[in-house]
Amino acid sequence: MKITNIKMVLESSIIVGTIDIENGIIVSIDEHCDADVHCIDGMGAWLLPGLIELHTDNLEKYFTPRPKVSWPPFSAMAAHDAQLIGSGITTVLDAVAIGDVRDGGTRQDYLDTMIETLVESERRGVNRCEHLLHIRCELPHSSTYGLAERYLALPQVQMVSLMDHSPGQRQFVNIDKYYEYYQGKYGLTENEMKAYETEQRDLSAQWSDKNRRAIVELCHQRGIPMASHDDATQSHVEESHELGLVLAEFPTTVKAAKRSHQLGLHVLMGAPNVVRGGSHSGNVAAHELAAMGVLDVLSSDYFPLSLLDSVFKLADDQRNELDLPNAVKLATLNPANALGLYDRGSIKVGKRADLILVEQVEGQAYVKRAWRKGQLVY
């Protein structure tokens, strides 16, 4: 299969030409357009590597689209998969949380169903993206380690993140933001919120450090890459480095991001942060880190299309020095390399033909086609 008349975004350049794919692998890249009628005409659109998503909570929205509403699992999975491939994501680590039971038990109730459906839908070959697992370990809970021990045995698990959302910690160093977020999310009164704050502080003191160290040991035994989450201080970062973590998810301060980058942790920020121009939690803006040269990876987090949008937005942003090839790496090659997925992430001879054809209309990027392992999937 050949695709021609395309602007190919390579690792360090953009060329107009033709790409040839055989058996799901890129076999040649030529800087000329092919007149063969059997070629797919890209009509001058961008050809990018398929995007790689490391942290999305999108899956559970389809399994429980409204409070107390459960959706048939394979229908939920199909809808989730369709949204991701339509957003240009060809490899996704679906993030599922363990240890967090505050939502009336919702996450825990659907955990097995979501994971089993992901595994079975991949086995059946019905997914258009490749779906892998990211286990989010909410550290301040008695159940977290036991659940981690159970789920980390699955071969689909490619990443683990260590989280503590208790007040005064990491994402919620600012206690006002903590109250604003959780009162808005759960509709708690002031007294209920104060009781919830006390409960969460106690749980963190009892379980967080113990669970962190035990789960890190488990991950090292099984060779699973790990990420910190919402590091706020240099001491947080240095602890993450000492524990052998490879990613720093959503650092909340410039100091934490800079120190993570210096120590070799890949700094991951939310693509919605880029699109919206800042953090919804009042933390550091992703464009600030891009301007400082310490932004390594983007994640769509809660809005899948934001990943593609953010790539073009950063490439157009005069406040940083990112050109389009380097902006694209934030959502392709860098996340692939962080997890050791070296067979994908760039348009290069010998790599997997995970590709997306993208057209921009009045500044908005649209995915026109997507291929995974050289097969048209969108």
CSV table of C-alpha atoms in Angstrom, one decimal:
chain,number,residue,atom,x,y,z
A,1,MET,CA,0.0,0.0,0.0
A,2,LYS,CA,1.2,3.5,-0.9
A,3,ILE,CA,0.0,6.8,0.3
A,4,THR,CA,1.1,9.8,-1.8
A,5,ASN,CA,0.6,13.6,-2.0
A,6,ILE,CA,1.0,14.0,1.7
A,7,LYS,CA,3.0,16.3,4.1
A,8,MET,CA,4.8,13.7,6.2
A,9,VAL,CA,5.8,14.9,9.7
A,10,LEU,CA,9.0,13.0,10.4
A,11,GLU,CA,11.1,13.0,13.6
A,12,SER,CA,12.9,16.2,12.7
A,13,SER,CA,11.5,17.4,9.3
A,14,ILE,CA,8.5,17.7,7.1
A,15,ILE,CA,8.6,16.3,3.5
A,16,VAL,CA,6.0,16.1,0.8
A,17,GLY,CA,6.0,12.7,-0.9
A,18,THR,CA,5.0,9.1,-0.7
A,19,ILE,CA,5.1,6.4,1.9
A,20,ASP,CA,5.1,2.6,1.1
A,21,ILE,CA,3.8,0.0,3.6
A,22,GLU,CA,4.1,-3.7,3.5
A,23,ASN,CA,2.8,-6.2,6.1
A,24,GLY,CA,2.0,-3.4,8.5
A,25,ILE,CA,5.6,-1.9,8.4
A,26,ILE,CA,6.9,1.2,6.8
A,27,VAL,CA,9.3,0.1,4.0
A,28,SER,CA,10.1,3.3,2.2
A,29,ILE,CA,9.6,7.1,2.4
A,30,ASP,CA,10.2,9.0,-0.8
A,31,GLU,CA,10.4,12.8,-1.3
A,32,HIS,CA,8.3,12.7,-4.5
A,33,CYS,CA,4.6,12.1,-5.3
A,34,ASP,CA,3.7,8.9,-7.1
A,35,ALA,CA,1.3,9.1,-10.1
A,36,ASP,CA,0.3,5.4,-9.8
A,37,VAL,CA,-3.5,5.2,-9.8
A,38,HIS,CA,-3.3,2.4,-7.1
A,39,CYS,CA,-1.8,4.9,-4.6
A,40,ILE,CA,-4.0,6.5,-2.0
A,41,ASP,CA,-4.1,10.2,-2.7
A,42,GLY,CA,-3.7,12.2,0.5
A,43,MET,CA,-4.7,15.4,-1.3
A,44,GLY,CA,-2.0,17.4,0.5
A,45,ALA,CA,-3.1,16.6,4.0
A,46,TRP,CA,-0.7,16.0,6.9
A,47,LEU,CA,0.5,12.4,7.6
A,48,LEU,CA,1.4,12.0,11.3
A,49,PRO,CA,2.3,9.0,13.4
A,50,GLY,CA,-0.7,7.6,15.3
A,51,LEU,CA,-1.0,9.4,18.6
A,52,ILE,CA,-0.1,7.5,21.8
A,53,GLU,CA,-2.3,8.2,24.8
A,54,LEU,CA,-0.9,7.3,28.2
A,55,HIS,CA,-3.6,8.5,30.6
A,56,THR,CA,-7.2,8.8,29.7
A,57,ASP,CA,-10.2,8.4,32.1
A,58,ASN,CA,-12.5,8.3,29.1
A,59,LEU,CA,-13.4,4.6,29.4
A,60,GLU,CA,-15.5,4.9,32.6
A,61,LYS,CA,-17.6,7.7,31.1
A,62,TYR,CA,-19.1,5.2,28.7
A,63,PHE,CA,-19.6,2.4,31.2
A,64,THR,CA,-21.5,4.8,33.5
A,65,PRO,CA,-22.7,7.6,31.3
A,66,ARG,CA,-25.0,9.0,34.0
A,67,PRO,CA,-25.3,8.4,37.7
A,68,LYS,CA,-26.8,5.0,38.5
A,69,VAL,CA,-26.8,4.1,34.7
A,70,SER,CA,-24.7,1.2,33.6
A,71,TRP,CA,-24.2,0.6,29.9
A,72,PRO,CA,-23.7,-2.8,28.1
A,73,PRO,CA,-19.9,-3.3,28.3
A,74,PHE,CA,-19.1,-4.1,24.7
A,75,SER,CA,-21.2,-1.2,23.5
A,76,ALA,CA,-19.5,1.1,25.9
A,77,MET,CA,-16.1,-0.2,24.8
A,78,ALA,CA,-17.0,0.3,21.1
A,79,ALA,CA,-18.1,3.9,21.6
A,80,HIS,CA,-15.0,4.7,23.6
A,81,ASP,CA,-12.8,3.1,20.9
A,82,ALA,CA,-14.6,5.0,18.2
A,83,GLN,CA,-14.0,8.4,19.9
A,84,LEU,CA,-10.3,7.7,20.4
A,85,ILE,CA,-9.6,6.6,16.8
A,86,GLY,CA,-11.6,9.6,15.5
A,87,SER,CA,-9.2,11.7,17.6
A,88,GLY,CA,-6.2,10.2,16.0
A,89,ILE,CA,-5.2,7.9,18.9
A,90,THR,CA,-3.9,4.5,17.7
A,91,THR,CA,-2.4,3.3,21.0
A,92,VAL,CA,-4.1,4.0,24.3
A,93,LEU,CA,-3.4,3.1,27.9
A,94,ASP,CA,-6.8,3.2,29.4
A,95,ALA,CA,-6.5,4.5,33.0
A,96,VAL,CA,-8.5,2.7,35.7
A,97,ALA,CA,-8.3,3.7,39.3
A,98,ILE,CA,-7.9,1.4,42.2
A,99,GLY,CA,-8.4,2.2,45.9
A,100,ASP,CA,-10.7,5.2,45.2
A,101,VAL,CA,-14.2,4.2,46.4
A,102,ARG,CA,-15.6,7.7,47.2
A,103,ASP,CA,-18.0,7.7,44.2
A,104,GLY,CA,-20.5,5.5,46.1
A,105,GLY,CA,-18.3,2.6,45.0
A,106,THR,CA,-18.9,3.2,41.3
A,107,ARG,CA,-15.3,2.9,40.2
A,108,GLN,CA,-14.7,-0.2,42.2
A,109,ASP,CA,-18.0,-1.8,41.1
A,110,TYR,CA,-17.2,-1.4,37.4
A,111,LEU,CA,-13.5,-2.1,37.7
A,112,ASP,CA,-13.5,-5.8,36.8
A,113,THR,CA,-16.1,-5.2,34.1
A,114,MET,CA,-14.0,-2.5,32.4
A,115,ILE,CA,-10.8,-4.5,32.5
A,116,GLU,CA,-12.4,-7.8,31.4
A,117,THR,CA,-14.1,-6.0,28.5
A,118,LEU,CA,-10.9,-4.3,27.4
A,119,VAL,CA,-9.0,-7.6,27.5
A,120,GLU,CA,-11.7,-9.6,25.7
A,121,SER,CA,-12.4,-6.9,23.0
A,122,GLU,CA,-8.6,-6.9,22.2
A,123,ARG,CA,-8.7,-10.7,22.0
A,124,ARG,CA,-11.6,-10.6,19.6
A,125,GLY,CA,-9.8,-8.1,17.4
A,126,VAL,CA,-12.8,-5.7,17.3
A,127,ASN,CA,-11.0,-2.5,18.6
A,128,ARG,CA,-9.6,0.0,16.1
A,129,CYS,CA,-7.0,1.4,18.6
A,130,GLU,CA,-4.7,-0.9,20.5
A,131,HIS,CA,-5.9,-0.8,24.1
A,132,LEU,CA,-3.5,-1.4,27.0
A,133,LEU,CA,-3.9,-0.7,30.7
A,134,HIS,CA,-2.7,2.0,33.0
A,135,ILE,CA,-3.4,1.2,36.7
A,136,ARG,CA,-3.9,4.4,38.8
A,137,CYS,CA,-3.1,3.5,42.4
A,138,GLU,CA,-4.9,5.8,44.8
A,139,LEU,CA,-2.5,5.4,47.7
A,140,PRO,CA,-4.5,6.5,50.7
A,141,HIS,CA,-6.7,3.4,51.0
A,142,SER,CA,-6.5,0.0,52.7
A,143,SER,CA,-7.6,-1.9,49.5
A,144,THR,CA,-5.0,-0.4,47.1
A,145,TYR,CA,-2.1,-2.8,47.5
A,146,GLY,CA,-4.2,-5.9,47.3
A,147,LEU,CA,-5.9,-4.7,44.1
A,148,ALA,CA,-2.5,-3.7,42.6
A,149,GLU,CA,-1.2,-7.2,43.4
A,150,ARG,CA,-4.2,-8.7,41.6
A,151,TYR,CA,-4.3,-6.5,38.4
A,152,LEU,CA,-0.6,-6.0,37.8
A,153,ALA,CA,-0.3,-9.6,36.8
A,154,LEU,CA,-2.2,-8.8,33.6
A,155,PRO,CA,0.0,-8.6,30.5
A,156,GLN,CA,-2.0,-5.7,29.3
A,157,VAL,CA,-0.7,-3.5,32.1
A,158,GLN,CA,2.0,-1.2,30.6
A,159,MET,CA,2.1,1.6,33.2
A,160,VAL,CA,1.3,2.3,36.9
A,161,SER,CA,0.9,5.7,38.5
A,162,LEU,CA,1.1,6.6,42.2
A,163,MET,CA,-1.5,9.1,43.3
A,164,ASP,CA,-2.4,10.9,46.5
A,165,HIS,CA,-5.4,13.3,46.1
A,166,SER,CA,-5.7,14.0,49.8
A,167,PRO,CA,-5.8,17.7,51.0
A,168,GLY,CA,-2.6,19.5,51.2
A,169,GLN,CA,-0.9,17.0,48.9
A,170,ARG,CA,0.4,17.5,45.4
A,171,GLN,CA,-2.6,18.6,43.2
A,172,PHE,CA,-4.3,20.1,46.2
A,173,VAL,CA,-1.6,22.0,48.0
A,174,ASN,CA,-4.1,24.9,47.7
A,175,ILE,CA,-6.8,23.9,50.1
A,176,ASP,CA,-9.3,26.3,48.6
A,177,LYS,CA,-9.0,24.5,45.3
A,178,TYR,CA,-9.5,21.2,47.1
A,179,TYR,CA,-12.8,22.4,48.5
A,180,GLU,CA,-13.9,23.9,45.2
A,181,TYR,CA,-13.3,20.7,43.3
A,182,TYR,CA,-14.8,18.2,45.7
A,183,GLN,CA,-17.8,20.2,46.8
A,184,GLY,CA,-18.5,20.8,43.2
A,185,LYS,CA,-18.1,17.1,42.3
A,186,TYR,CA,-20.0,15.6,45.2
A,187,GLY,CA,-22.3,18.4,46.3
A,188,LEU,CA,-21.1,18.3,49.9
A,189,THR,CA,-22.1,20.9,52.5
A,190,GLU,CA,-19.4,22.8,54.4
A,191,ASN,CA,-19.6,20.4,57.4
A,192,GLU,CA,-19.6,17.3,55.2
A,193,MET,CA,-16.6,18.7,53.3
A,194,LYS,CA,-14.7,19.3,56.6
A,195,ALA,CA,-15.4,15.7,57.7
A,196,TYR,CA,-14.3,14.4,54.3
A,197,GLU,CA,-11.1,16.4,54.5
A,198,THR,CA,-10.3,15.0,57.9
A,199,GLU,CA,-11.0,11.4,56.7
A,200,GLN,CA,-8.8,11.8,53.7
A,201,ARG,CA,-5.9,13.3,55.7
A,202,ASP,CA,-6.1,10.3,58.1
A,203,LEU,CA,-6.2,7.8,55.3
A,204,SER,CA,-3.2,9.4,53.7
A,205,ALA,CA,-1.2,9.4,56.9
A,206,GLN,CA,-2.0,5.7,57.4
A,207,TRP,CA,-1.6,4.2,54.0
A,208,SER,CA,0.1,6.5,51.4
A,209,ASP,CA,3.8,5.9,52.2
A,210,LYS,CA,3.3,2.2,53.0
A,211,ASN,CA,1.4,1.5,49.7
A,212,ARG,CA,3.8,3.6,47.6
A,213,ARG,CA,6.8,1.6,48.6
A,214,ALA,CA,5.1,-1.8,48.3
A,215,ILE,CA,3.6,-1.1,44.9
A,216,VAL,CA,7.0,0.3,43.6
A,217,GLU,CA,8.6,-3.0,44.6
A,218,LEU,CA,5.9,-5.0,42.9
A,219,CYS,CA,6.3,-2.9,39.7
A,220,HIS,CA,10.1,-3.4,39.7
A,221,GLN,CA,9.6,-7.1,40.1
A,222,ARG,CA,7.3,-7.2,37.0
A,223,GLY,CA,9.2,-4.6,34.9
A,224,ILE,CA,6.2,-2.2,34.7
A,225,PRO,CA,7.1,1.5,34.1
A,226,MET,CA,5.8,3.9,36.8
A,227,ALA,CA,4.7,7.5,37.0
A,228,SER,CA,4.4,10.0,39.8
A,229,HIS,CA,1.3,12.1,39.8
A,230,ASP,CA,0.9,15.8,40.7
A,231,ASP,CA,4.4,16.3,42.2
A,232,ALA,CA,4.5,19.8,43.7
A,233,THR,CA,7.9,20.0,45.3
A,234,GLN,CA,11.5,19.1,44.6
A,235,SER,CA,11.4,16.6,47.4
A,236,HIS,CA,8.4,14.9,45.8
A,237,VAL,CA,10.4,14.7,42.5
A,238,GLU,CA,13.6,13.4,44.2
A,239,GLU,CA,11.6,10.7,45.9
A,240,SER,CA,10.1,9.7,42.6
A,241,HIS,CA,13.5,9.5,41.0
A,242,GLU,CA,14.9,7.5,43.9
A,243,LEU,CA,12.1,5.0,43.6
A,244,GLY,CA,12.9,4.5,39.9
A,245,LEU,CA,9.8,6.2,38.3
A,246,VAL,CA,10.1,7.2,34.6
A,247,LEU,CA,7.3,9.7,34.2
A,248,ALA,CA,6.1,12.7,36.1
A,249,GLU,CA,2.4,13.1,35.4
A,250,PHE,CA,1.0,16.6,35.7
A,251,PRO,CA,3.6,18.3,38.0
A,252,THR,CA,1.8,21.2,39.6
A,253,THR,CA,4.7,23.7,39.9
A,254,VAL,CA,7.5,24.9,37.7
A,255,LYS,CA,10.1,23.8,40.2
A,256,ALA,CA,8.7,20.2,40.2
A,257,ALA,CA,8.6,20.1,36.4
A,258,LYS,CA,12.1,21.5,36.0
A,259,ARG,CA,13.6,19.1,38.6
A,260,SER,CA,11.8,16.1,37.0
A,261,HIS,CA,13.2,17.0,33.6
A,262,GLN,CA,16.7,17.4,35.0
A,263,LEU,CA,16.5,14.0,36.6
A,264,GLY,CA,15.3,12.3,33.4
A,265,LEU,CA,11.7,11.8,34.3
A,266,HIS,CA,9.5,12.5,31.3
A,267,VAL,CA,7.3,15.4,32.2
A,268,LEU,CA,3.7,14.7,31.1
A,269,MET,CA,1.0,17.5,31.0
A,270,GLY,CA,-2.6,17.5,30.0
A,271,ALA,CA,-3.5,18.5,26.5
A,272,PRO,CA,-6.7,20.2,27.8
A,273,ASN,CA,-4.4,22.5,29.8
A,274,VAL,CA,-2.8,23.5,26.4
A,275,VAL,CA,-6.1,24.0,24.6
A,276,ARG,CA,-7.7,25.9,27.5
A,277,GLY,CA,-4.6,28.0,28.1
A,278,GLY,CA,-4.1,26.8,31.7
A,279,SER,CA,-4.9,24.3,34.5
A,280,HIS,CA,-8.4,24.0,35.7
A,281,SER,CA,-6.9,23.3,39.2
A,282,GLY,CA,-5.0,26.6,39.2
A,283,ASN,CA,-1.6,24.8,38.8
A,284,VAL,CA,1.2,25.5,36.3
A,285,ALA,CA,0.2,26.0,32.6
A,286,ALA,CA,1.5,23.5,30.1
A,287,HIS,CA,2.5,26.3,27.6
A,288,GLU,CA,4.8,27.7,30.3
A,289,LEU,CA,6.7,24.4,30.6
A,290,ALA,CA,6.9,24.1,26.7
A,291,ALA,CA,8.5,27.6,26.6
A,292,MET,CA,11.0,26.4,29.2
A,293,GLY,CA,11.8,23.3,27.2
A,294,VAL,CA,10.7,20.9,30.0
A,295,LEU,CA,7.5,19.5,28.5
A,296,ASP,CA,8.1,16.0,27.2
A,297,VAL,CA,4.7,14.2,26.8
A,298,LEU,CA,1.1,15.2,26.3
A,299,SER,CA,-2.0,13.3,27.4
A,300,SER,CA,-5.6,14.0,26.5
A,301,ASP,CA,-6.7,13.1,30.1
A,302,TYR,CA,-10.5,13.8,30.0
A,303,PHE,CA,-11.0,15.0,26.4
A,304,PRO,CA,-9.6,12.8,23.7
A,305,LEU,CA,-9.5,15.2,20.8
A,306,SER,CA,-7.5,17.7,22.8
A,307,LEU,CA,-4.3,15.6,22.1
A,308,LEU,CA,-4.3,16.3,18.4
A,309,ASP,CA,-5.5,19.9,19.0
A,310,SER,CA,-2.7,20.6,21.4
A,311,VAL,CA,0.0,19.5,19.1
A,312,PHE,CA,-1.0,22.0,16.4
A,313,LYS,CA,-1.6,24.7,19.1
A,314,LEU,CA,1.8,24.3,20.6
A,315,ALA,CA,3.5,24.3,17.1
A,316,ASP,CA,1.7,27.7,16.4
A,317,ASP,CA,2.5,29.2,19.8
A,318,GLN,CA,5.2,31.9,19.4
A,319,ARG,CA,6.0,31.7,23.1
A,320,ASN,CA,7.9,28.4,22.6
A,321,GLU,CA,10.4,27.1,20.1
A,322,LEU,CA,8.5,24.0,19.1
A,323,ASP,CA,8.1,23.4,15.4
A,324,LEU,CA,5.5,20.9,14.3
A,325,PRO,CA,7.8,17.8,14.3
A,326,ASN,CA,8.9,18.4,17.9
A,327,ALA,CA,5.3,19.2,19.0
A,328,VAL,CA,4.1,15.9,17.4
A,329,LYS,CA,6.8,14.0,19.3
A,330,LEU,CA,5.1,15.0,22.6
A,331,ALA,CA,2.1,12.8,21.6
A,332,THR,CA,3.9,10.1,19.7
A,333,LEU,CA,7.6,9.3,19.9
A,334,ASN,CA,8.2,10.6,23.5
A,335,PRO,CA,5.4,8.6,25.1
A,336,ALA,CA,6.4,5.5,23.1
A,337,ASN,CA,10.0,5.8,24.2
A,338,ALA,CA,9.0,6.4,27.9
A,339,LEU,CA,7.3,3.1,28.0
A,340,GLY,CA,9.7,1.2,25.7
A,341,LEU,CA,7.3,0.9,22.8
A,342,TYR,CA,10.1,1.3,20.3
A,343,ASP,CA,8.1,-0.2,17.4
A,344,ARG,CA,5.9,2.9,17.0
A,345,GLY,CA,5.8,6.6,17.5
A,346,SER,CA,7.4,8.0,14.4
A,347,ILE,CA,7.3,7.8,10.6
A,348,LYS,CA,10.4,5.9,9.9
A,349,VAL,CA,11.4,2.9,7.8
A,350,GLY,CA,11.1,-0.3,9.9
A,351,LYS,CA,8.4,1.0,12.3
A,352,ARG,CA,4.8,0.0,12.6
A,353,ALA,CA,2.5,1.8,10.1
A,354,ASP,CA,0.3,3.4,12.8
A,355,LEU,CA,-0.6,6.6,10.9
A,356,ILE,CA,-3.2,9.3,10.7
A,357,LEU,CA,-4.1,11.6,7.8
A,358,VAL,CA,-5.1,15.0,9.2
A,359,GLU,CA,-6.7,18.0,7.5
A,360,GLN,CA,-6.9,21.5,9.0
A,361,VAL,CA,-10.0,23.5,8.2
A,362,GLU,CA,-9.9,27.1,9.5
A,363,GLY,CA,-7.4,26.1,12.2
A,364,GLN,CA,-9.2,23.0,13.4
A,365,ALA,CA,-7.6,19.6,12.9
A,366,TYR,CA,-9.7,16.7,11.6
A,367,VAL,CA,-8.7,13.1,11.3
A,368,LYS,CA,-9.6,12.0,7.7
A,369,ARG,CA,-8.2,8.4,7.9
A,370,ALA,CA,-6.3,6.3,10.4
A,371,TRP,CA,-4.2,3.1,9.9
A,372,ARG,CA,-3.0,0.7,12.5
A,373,LYS,CA,-0.4,-1.8,11.5
A,374,GLY,CA,-1.1,-0.7,7.9
A,375,GLN,CA,-4.8,-1.6,8.1
A,376,LEU,CA,-7.4,1.1,7.5
A,377,VAL,CA,-9.3,1.5,10.8
A,378,TYR,CA,-11.0,4.8,10.3
